[in-house]
Tab-separated table of C-alpha atoms and ligand atoms in Angstrom:
chain	number	residue	atom	x	y	z
A	21	MET	CA	106.157	176.700	81.172
A	22	ARG	CA	102.502	176.006	80.549
A	23	ILE	CA	100.942	172.723	81.716
A	24	VAL	CA	97.539	171.045	81.614
A	25	GLN	CA	97.074	168.628	84.508
A	26	LYS	CA	94.117	166.283	84.785
A	27	TYR	CA	92.897	164.661	87.987
A	28	GLY	CA	90.549	161.674	87.700
A	29	GLY	CA	87.636	160.630	89.903
A	30	THR	CA	89.593	158.777	92.602
A	31	SER	CA	92.202	161.543	92.798
A	32	VAL	CA	89.480	164.097	93.671
A	33	GLY	CA	87.383	161.571	95.634
A	34	THR	CA	87.415	163.439	98.980
A	35	ILE	CA	87.716	167.029	100.218
A	36	GLU	CA	91.122	166.129	101.730
A	37	LYS	CA	92.353	164.996	98.333
A	38	ILE	CA	91.017	168.177	96.695
A	39	LYS	CA	92.865	170.283	99.300
A	40	ALA	CA	96.084	168.323	98.687
A	41	ILE	CA	95.770	168.940	94.943
A	42	ALA	CA	95.188	172.661	95.594
A	43	GLU	CA	98.402	172.819	97.642
A	44	HIS	CA	100.327	171.023	94.930
A	45	LEU	CA	98.926	173.333	92.223
A	46	ILE	CA	100.023	176.414	94.129
A	47	LYS	CA	103.537	174.946	94.314
A	48	VAL	CA	103.564	174.283	90.565
A	49	ARG	CA	102.249	177.802	89.899
A	50	LYS	CA	104.878	179.385	92.179
A	51	GLU	CA	107.598	177.563	90.255
A	52	GLY	CA	106.577	179.886	87.421
A	53	ASN	CA	104.240	177.624	85.476
A	54	GLU	CA	100.916	178.599	83.927
A	55	VAL	CA	98.460	175.939	85.054
A	56	VAL	CA	95.196	174.697	83.590
A	57	VAL	CA	93.582	171.896	85.591
A	58	VAL	CA	90.946	169.526	84.260
A	59	VAL	CA	88.982	167.542	86.823
A	60	SER	CA	86.536	164.660	86.812
A	61	ALA	CA	83.529	164.127	89.042
A	62	MET	CA	84.381	163.067	92.613
A	63	GLY	CA	84.808	159.310	93.128
A	64	LYS	CA	81.942	157.313	91.693
A	65	MET	CA	79.679	160.364	91.282
A	66	THR	CA	78.997	159.773	87.573
A	67	ASP	CA	77.898	156.183	88.285
A	68	GLU	CA	75.663	157.431	91.093
A	69	LEU	CA	74.023	160.010	88.829
A	70	ILE	CA	73.389	157.362	86.176
A	71	LYS	CA	71.915	155.104	88.875
A	72	LYS	CA	69.517	157.880	89.874
A	73	ALA	CA	68.446	158.328	86.250
A	74	ASN	CA	67.891	154.574	86.042
A	75	GLU	CA	65.546	154.762	89.018
A	76	ILE	CA	63.267	156.771	86.741
A	77	THR	CA	63.811	154.756	83.560
A	78	ASN	CA	66.410	152.291	82.315
A	79	ARG	CA	66.473	154.199	79.024
A	80	PRO	CA	66.914	157.834	80.097
A	81	ASP	CA	66.760	160.460	77.390
A	82	ARG	CA	70.360	161.083	76.357
A	83	ARG	CA	70.077	164.886	76.375
A	84	GLU	CA	68.768	164.874	79.934
A	85	LEU	CA	71.389	162.315	80.975
A	86	ASP	CA	74.073	164.732	79.745
A	87	MET	CA	72.469	167.526	81.728
A	88	LEU	CA	72.593	165.326	84.824
A	89	MET	CA	76.029	163.740	84.402
A	90	SER	CA	77.757	167.039	83.661
A	91	THR	CA	76.845	168.279	87.162
A	92	GLY	CA	79.408	165.863	88.666
A	93	GLU	CA	82.388	167.673	87.171
A	94	GLN	CA	80.882	171.064	88.051
A	95	GLN	CA	80.928	170.198	91.740
A	96	THR	CA	84.634	169.386	91.592
A	97	ILE	CA	85.667	172.560	89.740
A	98	ALA	CA	83.837	174.728	92.260
A	99	LEU	CA	85.304	172.911	95.264
A	100	LEU	CA	88.869	172.967	93.916
A	101	SER	CA	88.584	176.649	93.062
A	102	MET	CA	87.258	177.401	96.573
A	103	ALA	CA	90.138	175.442	98.103
A	104	LEU	CA	92.681	177.429	96.064
A	105	LYS	CA	91.094	180.773	96.925
A	106	ASN	CA	90.946	179.780	100.566
A	107	MET	CA	94.706	179.133	100.428
A	108	GLY	CA	95.145	182.667	99.089
A	109	HIS	CA	95.636	181.882	95.408
A	110	GLU	CA	93.651	183.306	92.534
A	111	ALA	CA	91.708	180.697	90.614
A	112	VAL	CA	88.672	180.442	88.376
A	113	SER	CA	86.384	177.495	87.673
A	114	LEU	CA	84.999	177.093	84.148
A	115	THR	CA	82.435	174.688	82.716
A	116	GLY	CA	83.383	173.074	79.409
A	117	SER	CA	81.419	175.663	77.505
A	118	GLN	CA	82.882	178.576	79.477
A	119	ALA	CA	86.318	177.197	78.593
A	120	GLY	CA	85.319	177.448	74.924
A	121	ILE	CA	84.796	173.724	74.248
A	122	GLN	CA	82.398	173.294	71.316
A	123	THR	CA	81.081	169.782	70.718
A	124	THR	CA	79.176	167.934	68.032
A	125	GLY	CA	77.446	164.561	67.606
A	126	THR	CA	75.182	162.290	69.620
A	127	HIS	CA	74.444	163.138	73.263
A	128	THR	CA	76.517	161.107	75.790
A	129	LYS	CA	79.190	160.380	73.188
A	130	SER	CA	79.803	163.705	71.514
A	131	LYS	CA	83.113	164.865	70.085
A	132	ILE	CA	85.084	168.070	70.538
A	133	LYS	CA	84.719	170.192	67.406
A	134	SER	CA	86.731	173.236	68.378
A	135	ILE	CA	88.158	175.100	71.352
A	136	ASN	CA	88.141	178.871	71.706
A	137	ASN	CA	91.031	179.697	74.069
A	138	GLU	CA	90.311	183.368	74.546
A	139	ARG	CA	88.820	183.246	78.011
A	140	MET	CA	91.404	180.762	79.336
A	141	GLU	CA	94.260	182.873	77.920
A	142	LYS	CA	92.891	185.966	79.640
A	143	HIS	CA	92.641	184.228	83.035
A	144	LEU	CA	96.142	182.766	82.638
A	145	ALA	CA	97.505	186.210	81.785
A	146	ASP	CA	95.905	187.461	85.021
A	147	GLY	CA	97.925	184.837	86.921
A	148	LYS	CA	94.956	182.650	87.792
A	149	ILE	CA	94.931	178.870	88.019
A	150	VAL	CA	92.239	177.868	85.534
A	151	ILE	CA	90.071	174.895	86.508
A	152	VAL	CA	87.996	173.300	83.752
A	153	ALA	CA	85.213	170.719	84.064
A	154	GLY	CA	86.251	167.625	82.126
A	155	PHE	CA	83.956	165.354	80.103
A	156	GLN	CA	81.705	168.145	78.811
A	157	GLY	CA	81.182	170.836	76.223
A	158	MET	CA	78.377	172.611	74.398
A	159	ASN	CA	76.950	171.623	71.012
A	160	GLU	CA	75.623	173.666	68.087
A	161	ALA	CA	72.167	173.787	69.711
A	162	GLY	CA	73.593	175.324	72.901
A	163	ASP	CA	73.021	172.103	74.875
A	164	ILE	CA	75.506	170.573	77.305
A	165	THR	CA	76.907	167.316	75.951
A	166	THR	CA	79.315	164.770	77.415
A	167	LEU	CA	82.176	163.045	75.646
A	168	GLY	CA	81.637	159.405	76.623
A	169	ARG	CA	82.749	157.662	79.821
A	170	GLY	CA	86.303	158.526	80.768
A	171	GLY	CA	86.045	161.657	78.608
A	172	SER	CA	87.896	163.985	80.987
A	173	ASP	CA	91.137	162.608	79.531
A	174	THR	CA	89.959	163.844	76.134
A	175	SER	CA	89.108	167.277	77.531
A	176	ALA	CA	92.586	167.534	79.052
A	177	VAL	CA	94.552	166.501	75.964
A	178	ALA	CA	92.366	168.659	73.686
A	179	LEU	CA	92.979	171.681	75.930
A	180	ALA	CA	96.730	170.958	75.979
A	181	GLY	CA	96.618	170.819	72.168
A	182	ALA	CA	94.752	174.122	71.976
A	183	LEU	CA	97.039	175.795	74.518
A	184	GLY	CA	100.190	174.346	72.929
A	185	CYS	CA	101.576	172.524	75.959
A	186	GLN	CA	102.114	169.099	77.519
A	187	CYS	CA	99.463	167.146	79.408
A	188	GLU	CA	99.831	165.321	82.709
A	189	ILE	CA	97.159	162.778	83.648
A	190	TYR	CA	96.980	161.930	87.364
A	191	THR	CA	95.025	158.808	88.238
A	192	ASP	CA	94.819	155.939	90.742
A	193	VAL	CA	97.596	153.834	89.164
A	194	ASP	CA	101.217	154.922	88.908
A	195	GLY	CA	101.384	154.491	85.134
A	196	ILE	CA	100.324	152.361	82.203
A	197	TYR	CA	100.814	148.630	82.822
A	198	THR	CA	101.107	145.718	80.379
A	199	CYS	CA	97.624	144.706	81.536
A	200	ASP	CA	95.076	146.195	83.960
A	201	PRO	CA	96.829	145.572	87.322
A	202	ARG	CA	93.406	144.939	88.878
A	203	VAL	CA	92.939	141.995	86.541
A	204	HIS	CA	96.473	140.608	86.511
A	205	LYS	CA	98.603	141.076	89.610
A	206	GLY	CA	101.817	140.323	87.709
A	207	ALA	CA	101.308	143.181	85.190
A	208	LYS	CA	104.421	145.324	84.671
A	209	LYS	CA	104.711	149.100	84.426
A	210	ILE	CA	105.667	150.510	81.017
A	211	ASP	CA	108.037	153.528	81.011
A	212	LYS	CA	107.307	154.695	77.463
A	213	ILE	CA	104.599	153.678	75.030
A	214	SER	CA	103.856	154.924	71.513
A	215	TYR	CA	100.640	156.794	70.705
A	216	GLU	CA	99.703	153.982	68.298
A	217	GLU	CA	100.048	151.215	70.888
A	218	MET	CA	98.252	153.212	73.565
A	219	MET	CA	95.441	154.057	71.148
A	220	GLU	CA	95.072	150.403	70.321
A	221	MET	CA	95.185	149.353	73.994
A	222	SER	CA	92.603	152.010	74.951
A	223	ASN	CA	90.394	151.222	72.008
A	224	LEU	CA	90.468	147.570	72.965
A	225	GLY	CA	89.477	148.231	76.563
A	226	ALA	CA	92.361	149.595	78.675
A	227	GLY	CA	90.255	152.142	80.572
A	228	VAL	CA	93.290	153.945	81.984
A	229	MET	CA	93.307	156.392	79.041
A	230	GLU	CA	90.378	157.336	76.859
A	231	VAL	CA	91.121	156.496	73.222
A	232	ARG	CA	90.111	159.902	71.779
A	233	ALA	CA	92.553	161.518	74.191
A	234	VAL	CA	95.466	159.510	72.799
A	235	GLU	CA	94.309	160.154	69.230
A	236	LEU	CA	94.264	163.905	69.867
A	237	GLY	CA	97.657	163.641	71.572
A	238	LYS	CA	99.111	162.149	68.406
A	239	LYS	CA	97.288	164.558	66.107
A	240	PHE	CA	98.452	167.688	67.928
A	241	GLY	CA	101.824	166.331	69.088
A	242	VAL	CA	100.936	166.648	72.779
A	243	PRO	CA	103.322	164.684	75.008
A	244	ILE	CA	101.203	162.839	77.605
A	245	TYR	CA	102.413	161.715	81.021
A	246	VAL	CA	100.340	159.278	83.098
A	247	GLY	CA	101.102	158.814	86.782
A	248	ARG	CA	99.861	158.956	90.355
A	249	SER	CA	102.102	160.747	92.826
A	250	LEU	CA	101.885	164.507	92.942
A	251	GLY	CA	105.207	165.902	91.804
A	252	GLU	CA	107.001	162.595	91.111
A	253	LYS	CA	107.781	161.569	87.563
A	254	ASN	CA	108.006	157.773	87.639
A	255	GLY	CA	104.906	157.062	85.552
A	256	THR	CA	104.503	156.428	81.828
A	257	TYR	CA	105.172	158.737	78.873
A	258	ILE	CA	103.059	158.400	75.731
A	259	LEU	CA	105.221	159.516	72.805
A	260	GLU	CA	106.012	159.069	69.114
A	261	LYS	CA	107.333	155.566	68.446
A	262	GLU	CA	110.604	157.002	67.097
A	263	GLN	CA	111.335	158.218	70.638
A	264	ILE	CA	111.148	154.671	72.028
A	265	MET	CA	114.103	152.342	71.590
A	266	GLU	CA	112.935	149.125	73.237
A	267	GLU	CA	110.909	146.866	70.989
A	268	LYS	CA	108.910	143.966	72.346
A	269	LEU	CA	106.749	141.577	70.352
A	270	ILE	CA	103.742	142.214	72.585
A	271	THR	CA	103.498	145.427	74.602
A	272	GLY	CA	100.238	144.824	76.384
A	273	LEU	CA	96.958	143.063	76.819
A	274	SER	CA	93.536	144.745	76.956
A	275	ILE	CA	90.164	143.499	78.091
A	276	ASN	CA	86.861	144.992	77.047
A	277	GLU	CA	83.835	143.995	79.098
A	278	ASN	CA	81.451	146.376	77.348
A	279	VAL	CA	80.565	143.853	74.652
A	280	LEU	CA	77.200	142.882	73.236
A	281	MET	CA	77.068	140.239	70.515
A	282	VAL	CA	74.116	140.173	68.143
A	283	ASN	CA	73.345	137.085	66.049
A	284	LEU	CA	71.309	137.409	62.890
A	285	GLN	CA	70.212	134.023	61.567
A	286	ASN	CA	68.502	133.171	58.347
A	287	LEU	CA	69.522	136.136	56.247
A	288	TYR	CA	69.446	136.201	52.438
A	289	ASN	CA	73.021	136.268	51.212
A	290	LYS	CA	72.505	139.354	49.040
A	291	PRO	CA	75.040	142.201	49.356
A	292	GLN	CA	72.255	144.819	49.317
A	293	LYS	CA	70.362	143.064	52.175
A	294	ILE	CA	73.515	142.979	54.283
A	295	ALA	CA	74.369	146.568	53.400
A	296	ASN	CA	70.873	147.659	54.507
A	297	ILE	CA	71.413	146.077	57.920
A	298	PHE	CA	74.675	147.853	58.563
A	299	SER	CA	73.346	151.122	57.230
A	300	ALA	CA	70.396	150.869	59.685
A	301	LEU	CA	72.930	150.375	62.486
A	302	GLY	CA	74.998	153.288	61.212
A	303	LYS	CA	71.951	155.575	61.110
A	304	GLN	CA	71.307	154.915	64.803
A	305	ASP	CA	74.998	155.632	65.525
A	306	VAL	CA	75.692	152.080	66.751
A	307	ASN	CA	79.442	151.432	66.807
A	308	VAL	CA	79.720	148.048	65.144
A	309	ASP	CA	82.974	146.379	66.096
A	310	MET	CA	83.616	142.742	65.126
A	311	ILE	CA	81.670	141.018	62.351
A	312	SER	CA	81.615	137.371	61.330
A	313	GLN	CA	79.602	135.562	58.682
A	314	SER	CA	78.863	131.847	58.291
A	315	GLN	CA	79.164	129.856	55.052
A	316	SER	CA	76.164	130.370	52.817
A	317	VAL	CA	73.722	127.415	52.839
A	318	GLU	CA	71.050	127.494	50.136
A	319	ASP	CA	71.582	131.220	49.753
A	320	MET	CA	71.067	131.860	53.466
A	321	VAL	CA	73.761	133.043	55.914
A	322	ASP	CA	74.143	133.838	59.599
A	323	ILE	CA	75.912	137.042	60.597
A	324	SER	CA	77.032	138.032	64.047
A	325	PHE	CA	78.512	141.317	65.153
A	326	THR	CA	79.470	143.054	68.356
A	327	CYS	CA	78.836	146.577	69.602
A	328	PRO	CA	79.235	148.295	72.989
A	329	ALA	CA	76.699	146.940	75.519
A	330	THR	CA	76.098	150.565	76.542
A	331	GLU	CA	74.597	151.196	73.083
A	332	GLU	CA	71.829	148.615	73.519
A	333	ASP	CA	69.118	151.303	73.301
A	334	LEU	CA	70.485	152.567	69.963
A	335	LEU	CA	70.901	148.965	68.789
A	336	ASP	CA	67.298	148.074	69.654
A	337	LYS	CA	66.024	150.984	67.573
A	338	ALA	CA	68.053	149.720	64.601
A	339	VAL	CA	66.994	146.103	65.200
A	340	GLU	CA	63.339	147.126	65.035
A	341	ILE	CA	63.897	148.528	61.544
A	342	ILE	CA	66.012	145.536	60.481
A	343	ALA	CA	63.327	143.092	61.679
A	344	THR	CA	60.609	144.845	59.663
A	345	GLN	CA	62.768	144.737	56.536
A	346	ASN	CA	63.647	141.033	57.041
A	347	PRO	CA	60.629	139.209	58.482
A	348	ALA	CA	62.268	135.736	58.368
A	349	LEU	CA	65.296	136.875	60.343
A	350	LYS	CA	65.998	135.377	63.790
A	351	ILE	CA	67.707	137.904	66.056
A	352	SER	CA	69.341	137.091	69.394
A	353	LYS	CA	71.716	138.901	71.765
A	354	ASN	CA	74.504	137.653	74.035
A	355	GLN	CA	75.798	139.848	76.905
A	356	ASP	CA	78.069	137.297	78.615
A	357	LEU	CA	81.113	138.023	76.519
A	358	ILE	CA	84.383	139.892	76.750
A	359	LYS	CA	86.937	140.861	74.173
A	360	VAL	CA	90.559	140.020	74.926
A	361	SER	CA	93.250	141.658	72.771
A	362	VAL	CA	97.020	141.618	72.539
A	363	VAL	CA	98.792	144.738	71.280
A	364	GLY	CA	102.333	145.366	70.056
A	365	VAL	CA	104.109	147.223	67.246
A	366	GLY	CA	106.459	144.237	67.122
A	367	MET	CA	103.718	142.390	65.225
A	368	ILE	CA	104.377	144.541	62.152
A	369	SER	CA	107.732	142.858	61.609
A	370	HIS	CA	107.174	139.464	63.284
A	371	SER	CA	104.665	136.807	62.297
A	372	GLY	CA	103.389	133.879	64.336
A	373	VAL	CA	101.581	135.718	67.139
A	374	ALA	CA	98.140	134.556	65.997
A	375	GLY	CA	99.390	130.962	65.662
A	376	LYS	CA	100.790	131.037	69.174
A	377	LEU	CA	97.509	132.405	70.555
A	378	PHE	CA	95.445	129.720	68.803
A	379	GLU	CA	97.787	127.129	70.277
A	380	ILE	CA	97.449	128.487	73.825
A	381	PHE	CA	93.665	128.709	73.601
A	382	GLY	CA	93.541	125.155	72.281
A	383	GLU	CA	95.691	123.884	75.136
A	384	LYS	CA	93.641	125.677	77.777
A	385	ASN	CA	90.363	124.852	76.124
A	386	ILE	CA	89.362	128.504	75.705
A	387	LYS	CA	86.596	128.821	73.143
A	388	PHE	CA	86.369	132.034	71.116
A	389	TYR	CA	83.647	133.352	68.813
A	390	GLN	CA	85.259	136.027	66.685
A	391	VAL	CA	88.805	137.038	65.829
A	392	THR	CA	89.919	140.318	64.324
A	393	THR	CA	93.369	141.616	63.626
A	394	SER	CA	94.950	144.949	62.872
A	395	GLU	CA	98.558	145.672	62.032
A	396	ILE	CA	99.417	145.826	65.718
A	397	SER	CA	96.708	143.832	67.522
A	398	ILE	CA	94.729	140.591	67.617
A	399	SER	CA	91.368	140.387	69.401
A	400	PHE	CA	89.125	137.501	70.436
A	401	THR	CA	85.601	137.451	71.839
A	402	MET	CA	85.087	134.771	74.470
A	403	ASP	CA	82.875	133.894	77.438
A	404	LYS	CA	83.298	136.179	80.476
A	405	ASP	CA	84.128	133.278	82.762
A	406	ARG	CA	87.277	132.466	80.729
A	407	LYS	CA	88.854	135.869	81.421
A	408	ALA	CA	91.290	134.817	84.152
A	409	ALA	CA	92.429	131.716	82.243
A	410	ALA	CA	93.029	133.706	79.048
A	411	VAL	CA	94.900	136.563	80.770
A	412	GLU	CA	97.088	134.141	82.687
A	413	ALA	CA	97.936	132.053	79.630
A	414	ILE	CA	98.724	135.040	77.386
A	415	SER	CA	100.826	136.818	80.036
A	416	GLU	CA	102.876	133.686	80.592
A	417	ALA	CA	103.356	132.902	76.909
A	418	PHE	CA	104.444	136.431	75.952
A	419	ASN	CA	106.143	137.358	79.207
A	420	ILE	CA	104.100	140.514	79.825
B	10	ADP	P1	90.471	158.098	86.452
B	10	ADP	O1	89.241	158.202	87.272
B	10	ADP	O2	91.660	158.704	87.101
B	10	ADP	O3	90.272	158.567	85.037
B	10	ADP	P2	90.244	155.370	85.541
B	10	ADP	O4	89.502	154.444	86.449
B	10	ADP	O5	89.538	155.889	84.344
B	10	ADP	O6	90.833	156.543	86.426
B	10	ADP	O7	91.588	154.673	85.048
B	10	ADP	C1	92.460	154.072	85.966
B	10	ADP	C2	92.210	152.575	86.024
B	10	ADP	O8	92.486	151.992	84.747
B	10	ADP	C3	93.112	151.817	86.962
B	10	ADP	O9	92.598	151.786	88.262
B	10	ADP	C4	93.236	150.449	86.330
B	10	ADP	O10	92.491	149.468	87.034
B	10	ADP	C5	92.637	150.610	84.944
B	10	ADP	N1	93.470	150.077	83.877
B	10	ADP	C6	92.999	149.355	82.815
B	10	ADP	N2	93.986	148.977	82.029
B	10	ADP	C7	95.133	149.464	82.555
B	10	ADP	C8	96.498	149.422	82.165
B	10	ADP	N3	96.897	148.761	81.069
B	10	ADP	N4	97.415	150.059	82.952
B	10	ADP	C9	97.028	150.733	84.054
B	10	ADP	N5	95.743	150.799	84.474
B	10	ADP	C10	94.803	150.178	83.756
B	11	LIG	N1	83.250	161.501	85.215
B	11	LIG	C1	83.263	160.909	83.896
B	11	LIG	C2	83.194	159.384	83.994
B	11	LIG	O1	83.139	158.848	85.092
B	11	LIG	C3	84.415	161.356	83.069
B	11	LIG	C4	85.782	160.923	83.557
B	11	LIG	O2	85.936	160.532	84.717
B	11	LIG	O3	86.724	160.999	82.767
B	11	LIG	O4	83.154	158.729	82.994
B	12	MG	MG1	89.480	157.696	83.338
């Protein structure tokens, strides 16, 4: 059988852990499997590299940041390959580009465009364990790009798709939980979750799996396993919803702390004016998330929207253009927010979830600014300091 296994930052955090993974990989290989391993940077290496860049400027050039961040993963591939060779097994380390990963789009949040398997296939045919640097690829210009924080998951699932096999994600939790176990101690482990629900949970902030990874898993039919222990299979499977029998109203709860809310006051309520604002944001590649608009008073409206706090530099560029086009506009930003979301396919066939949430928030005096819904989720922006109260109340009300 062929397998892609991915080991995250904590799992490769020390040389001892890298050696333990090497031993495990040799065992898996000897059982007759062809193995491709995707690794992340060791421990908090990516954060440390970003910190270094920020010692030079708090707005580092995104191309250079990619050049810097991608070195983290390259250290791990070399060390793991050395460990394997030292244990007498043939292995080869490959950067994203050497593994054939072609990317496109903005630096630091690029997307995988295509994968050319040729080199990996050749090494596998030679019996080697192939070790690929996660989180990176090469764009049309021949520059190294990264795939956005947590992007090694995406590398792994994309490679599994290209190589036609399953993908195992090893991390520092033993599976997907109803809520981040670091935030809510009572969170419960989920045995099986559908691609749709996992995509929604990831998109709404569950950092355990990168959303693009789950999307690609669904697109290419890659079964994904998420777990911790080497060799044990008591984690979570991400599958098609038809393969899951149990149906709950709410499957999980996600929190997104990477939220920046922008308020635009005193805007002419003309569709073209509003369109121009969002097209300026689009041109700078700002990912606008939630939008709300006040009642029009004497032809003037207030609009607020959220975007990832990590895109503040792109946002500021757009805001500069927006301000020149709308001199009377008052623009302010709020960083002290989070987005709390509940997710569940059960919502498709059951109503009343939103009503229940409004009731709970009323009872607990939790103020929210924006609400959005999808077929399988409801999200609220609220003040950061209400996180614990909201998580507690929702978990209790929906028994998750
Ligand atoms: P890795 O470095 O292995 O990619 P991450 O830190 O990206 O690991 O993801 C694992 C972390 O995701 C866990 O430590 C956990 O705190 C967090 N997490 C967030 N939401 C969930 C969830 N619903 N279930 C499990 N873990 C979650
Ligand atoms: N090292 C990268 C990060 O910290 C990619 C990853 O871990 O998936 O975001
Ligand atoms: Mg991760």
